[in-house]
Structures are given as C-alpha cells and as structure tokens.
Amino acid sequence: MNFTSSHFHPTFKKDLAHLYNRINQEIYGVGVKKQRIETFDDRVIIFAQHKRVQALKMLSKNFHHLTISVDSALIAEFKSLFKVHIEATLDLKVRTILKDYDPVTEEACTIIYFKE
C-alpha cells in the first residue's frame, strides 16, 4: 500500500497547524503570525511567517554569527519536539523533518516526511 495524502484524517491540517503553533509558543514564547499547509503523498510542507524573538533581533546586529548558531540550535529543538508531538498526538510515524528559517523576512518552511 502506498501512503497518500488521502490517508490524513479530515482535521489533519488543523491539528498539525495547532501543534506547530504550540511548539513555537513553547520554544520561542510566541506563536506564528500565519501558516499554510500543503500535503503531497507522504509529505507535508508548512509555510509560516514567524515573529522574531526581540532578544535575537537585537543580538543579530552585532553578533550575527552567534544568532545563526542559536537559530540553528532552536530549529533542531523544534524539529525534535515537533516529531514527538506529531507521532504521539496524530498517531503518524515521521521519517524526518526538514526546516529552514530566514530571520530577515521571518519566513520559515518545514517539510515533514512520513513513513509508509
């Protein structure tokens, strides 16, 4: 059997959006401004606009390399927590999560690959 987006339950996008926002609030103390979720077979892409944490915004002026490292560490934490919550809450097995974030535009893209 091939895994297709039709295997996602009717409230899947809403539930996933809620989890994404909740993990953001847990890590950054603030939710996302907006997000859009697209499903493709065994993959999901989340496009989101974030609100930059003020402390990181201030540090990025004089400590750009430090904020790049902090952003990378926070993204790794986010992916780990997000995977745990997806598997526990939505009862789907995640193969991997890829994420990138642009601090200038505050845009992020997250790709979730599910196991078949």
PDB file of C-alpha atoms in Angstrom:
ATOM      1  CA  MET A   1       0.000   0.000   0.000  1.00  0.00           C
ATOM      2  CA  ASN A   2       1.327   3.423  -0.897  1.00  0.00           C
ATOM      3  CA  PHE A   3       0.993   6.249   1.598  1.00  0.00           C
ATOM      4  CA  THR A   4      -1.002   9.133   0.094  1.00  0.00           C
ATOM      5  CA  SER A   5      -2.370  12.401   1.411  1.00  0.00           C
ATOM      6  CA  SER A   6      -5.826  10.784   1.428  1.00  0.00           C
ATOM      7  CA  HIS A   7      -4.645   8.796   4.469  1.00  0.00           C
ATOM      8  CA  PHE A   8      -4.664  12.021   6.519  1.00  0.00           C
ATOM      9  CA  HIS A   9      -7.837  12.393   8.576  1.00  0.00           C
ATOM     10  CA  PRO A  10     -10.245  15.295   7.806  1.00  0.00           C
ATOM     11  CA  THR A  11      -8.925  17.604  10.549  1.00  0.00           C
ATOM     12  CA  PHE A  12      -5.266  16.762   9.890  1.00  0.00           C
ATOM     13  CA  LYS A  13      -4.188  20.207   8.643  1.00  0.00           C
ATOM     14  CA  LYS A  14      -5.932  21.980  11.510  1.00  0.00           C
ATOM     15  CA  ASP A  15      -4.422  19.614  14.083  1.00  0.00           C
ATOM     16  CA  LEU A  16      -0.945  19.937  12.565  1.00  0.00           C
ATOM     17  CA  ALA A  17      -1.213  23.745  12.482  1.00  0.00           C
ATOM     18  CA  HIS A  18      -2.203  23.729  16.137  1.00  0.00           C
ATOM     19  CA  LEU A  19       0.796  21.528  17.056  1.00  0.00           C
ATOM     20  CA  TYR A  20       3.189  23.701  15.037  1.00  0.00           C
ATOM     21  CA  ASN A  21       1.967  26.841  16.776  1.00  0.00           C
ATOM     22  CA  ARG A  22       2.032  25.205  20.219  1.00  0.00           C
ATOM     23  CA  ILE A  23       5.650  24.062  19.799  1.00  0.00           C
ATOM     24  CA  ASN A  24       6.590  27.566  18.641  1.00  0.00           C
ATOM     25  CA  GLN A  25       4.997  29.060  21.741  1.00  0.00           C
ATOM     26  CA  GLU A  26       6.798  26.548  23.943  1.00  0.00           C
ATOM     27  CA  ILE A  27      10.229  27.270  22.449  1.00  0.00           C
ATOM     28  CA  TYR A  28      10.032  30.942  21.476  1.00  0.00           C
ATOM     29  CA  GLY A  29       7.302  32.233  23.775  1.00  0.00           C
ATOM     30  CA  VAL A  30       5.261  33.420  20.801  1.00  0.00           C
ATOM     31  CA  GLY A  31       3.096  31.779  18.147  1.00  0.00           C
ATOM     32  CA  VAL A  32       3.325  32.196  14.397  1.00  0.00           C
ATOM     33  CA  LYS A  33       1.737  35.103  12.520  1.00  0.00           C
ATOM     34  CA  LYS A  34       0.346  32.891   9.765  1.00  0.00           C
ATOM     35  CA  GLN A  35       0.834  29.463   8.233  1.00  0.00           C
ATOM     36  CA  ARG A  36      -0.239  27.459   5.215  1.00  0.00           C
ATOM     37  CA  ILE A  37      -0.086  23.677   4.988  1.00  0.00           C
ATOM     38  CA  GLU A  38       0.123  21.651   1.778  1.00  0.00           C
ATOM     39  CA  THR A  39       0.001  17.839   1.593  1.00  0.00           C
ATOM     40  CA  PHE A  40       1.718  15.728  -1.086  1.00  0.00           C
ATOM     41  CA  ASP A  41       1.523  11.936  -0.840  1.00  0.00           C
ATOM     42  CA  ASP A  42       3.744  11.084   2.161  1.00  0.00           C
ATOM     43  CA  ARG A  43       4.966  14.678   2.664  1.00  0.00           C
ATOM     44  CA  VAL A  44       3.637  17.860   4.196  1.00  0.00           C
ATOM     45  CA  ILE A  45       5.003  21.346   3.644  1.00  0.00           C
ATOM     46  CA  ILE A  46       4.299  24.102   6.152  1.00  0.00           C
ATOM     47  CA  PHE A  47       4.889  27.684   5.091  1.00  0.00           C
ATOM     48  CA  ALA A  48       4.886  30.008   8.095  1.00  0.00           C
ATOM     49  CA  GLN A  49       5.595  33.584   8.981  1.00  0.00           C
ATOM     50  CA  HIS A  50       7.100  33.968  12.434  1.00  0.00           C
ATOM     51  CA  LYS A  51       7.668  36.850  14.789  1.00  0.00           C
ATOM     52  CA  ARG A  52      11.379  37.184  15.567  1.00  0.00           C
ATOM     53  CA  VAL A  53      12.278  36.971  19.240  1.00  0.00           C
ATOM     54  CA  GLN A  54      13.269  40.519  20.219  1.00  0.00           C
ATOM     55  CA  ALA A  55      16.456  39.458  22.044  1.00  0.00           C
ATOM     56  CA  LEU A  56      17.717  37.623  18.936  1.00  0.00           C
ATOM     57  CA  LYS A  57      16.796  40.594  16.755  1.00  0.00           C
ATOM     58  CA  MET A  58      18.913  42.856  18.951  1.00  0.00           C
ATOM     59  CA  LEU A  59      21.859  40.451  19.074  1.00  0.00           C
ATOM     60  CA  SER A  60      21.875  39.924  15.314  1.00  0.00           C
ATOM     61  CA  LYS A  61      23.125  43.471  14.748  1.00  0.00           C
ATOM     62  CA  ASN A  62      26.493  42.950  16.456  1.00  0.00           C
ATOM     63  CA  PHE A  63      26.643  39.176  16.958  1.00  0.00           C
ATOM     64  CA  HIS A  64      25.372  37.777  13.654  1.00  0.00           C
ATOM     65  CA  HIS A  65      27.358  34.512  13.863  1.00  0.00           C
ATOM     66  CA  LEU A  66      26.076  33.875  17.375  1.00  0.00           C
ATOM     67  CA  THR A  67      22.441  34.316  16.348  1.00  0.00           C
ATOM     68  CA  ILE A  68      22.945  31.976  13.385  1.00  0.00           C
ATOM     69  CA  SER A  69      24.166  29.311  15.823  1.00  0.00           C
ATOM     70  CA  VAL A  70      21.298  29.964  18.247  1.00  0.00           C
ATOM     71  CA  ASP A  71      18.750  29.828  15.404  1.00  0.00           C
ATOM     72  CA  SER A  72      20.211  26.512  14.266  1.00  0.00           C
ATOM     73  CA  ALA A  73      20.044  25.040  17.783  1.00  0.00           C
ATOM     74  CA  LEU A  74      16.461  26.242  18.265  1.00  0.00           C
ATOM     75  CA  ILE A  75      15.409  24.761  14.915  1.00  0.00           C
ATOM     76  CA  ALA A  76      16.923  21.409  15.919  1.00  0.00           C
ATOM     77  CA  GLU A  77      14.982  21.533  19.216  1.00  0.00           C
ATOM     78  CA  PHE A  78      11.795  22.466  17.348  1.00  0.00           C
ATOM     79  CA  LYS A  79      12.121  19.557  14.908  1.00  0.00           C
ATOM     80  CA  SER A  80      12.740  17.079  17.702  1.00  0.00           C
ATOM     81  CA  LEU A  81       9.739  18.240  19.773  1.00  0.00           C
ATOM     82  CA  PHE A  82       7.504  18.536  16.722  1.00  0.00           C
ATOM     83  CA  LYS A  83       8.263  14.959  15.673  1.00  0.00           C
ATOM     84  CA  VAL A  84       7.470  13.613  19.153  1.00  0.00           C
ATOM     85  CA  HIS A  85       4.184  15.535  19.292  1.00  0.00           C
ATOM     86  CA  ILE A  86       3.113  14.530  15.768  1.00  0.00           C
ATOM     87  CA  GLU A  87       3.717  10.863  16.469  1.00  0.00           C
ATOM     88  CA  ALA A  88       2.038  10.960  19.891  1.00  0.00           C
ATOM     89  CA  THR A  89      -0.913  13.187  19.005  1.00  0.00           C
ATOM     90  CA  LEU A  90      -1.673  12.355  15.371  1.00  0.00           C
ATOM     91  CA  ASP A  91      -0.586   8.699  15.503  1.00  0.00           C
ATOM     92  CA  LEU A  92       1.580   9.025  12.384  1.00  0.00           C
ATOM     93  CA  LYS A  93       5.181   7.890  12.057  1.00  0.00           C
ATOM     94  CA  VAL A  94       7.592  10.611  10.941  1.00  0.00           C
ATOM     95  CA  ARG A  95      10.635   9.676   8.873  1.00  0.00           C
ATOM     96  CA  THR A  96      12.266  13.117   9.057  1.00  0.00           C
ATOM     97  CA  ILE A  97      11.566  16.824   9.405  1.00  0.00           C
ATOM     98  CA  LEU A  98      13.479  19.474   7.484  1.00  0.00           C
ATOM     99  CA  LYS A  99      13.188  23.150   8.398  1.00  0.00           C
ATOM    100  CA  ASP A 100      14.718  26.440   7.350  1.00  0.00           C
ATOM    101  CA  TYR A 101      14.101  29.942   8.686  1.00  0.00           C
ATOM    102  CA  ASP A 102      15.070  33.355   7.328  1.00  0.00           C
ATOM    103  CA  PRO A 103      15.444  35.841  10.215  1.00  0.00           C
ATOM    104  CA  VAL A 104      15.304  38.852   7.869  1.00  0.00           C
ATOM    105  CA  THR A 105      11.877  38.075   6.373  1.00  0.00           C
ATOM    106  CA  GLU A 106      10.755  35.926   9.348  1.00  0.00           C
ATOM    107  CA  GLU A 107       9.591  33.250   6.873  1.00  0.00           C
ATOM    108  CA  ALA A 108      10.027  29.528   7.526  1.00  0.00           C
ATOM    109  CA  CYS A 109       9.458  26.369   5.543  1.00  0.00           C
ATOM    110  CA  THR A 110       9.091  22.979   7.191  1.00  0.00           C
ATOM    111  CA  ILE A 111       8.892  19.684   5.313  1.00  0.00           C
ATOM    112  CA  ILE A 112       7.664  16.558   7.060  1.00  0.00           C
ATOM    113  CA  TYR A 113       8.272  13.137   5.510  1.00  0.00           C
ATOM    114  CA  PHE A 114       6.045  10.413   6.896  1.00  0.00           C
ATOM    115  CA  LYS A 115       6.879   6.711   6.971  1.00  0.00           C
ATOM    116  CA  GLU A 116       4.691   4.481   4.808  1.00  0.00           C
TER     117      GLU A 116
END
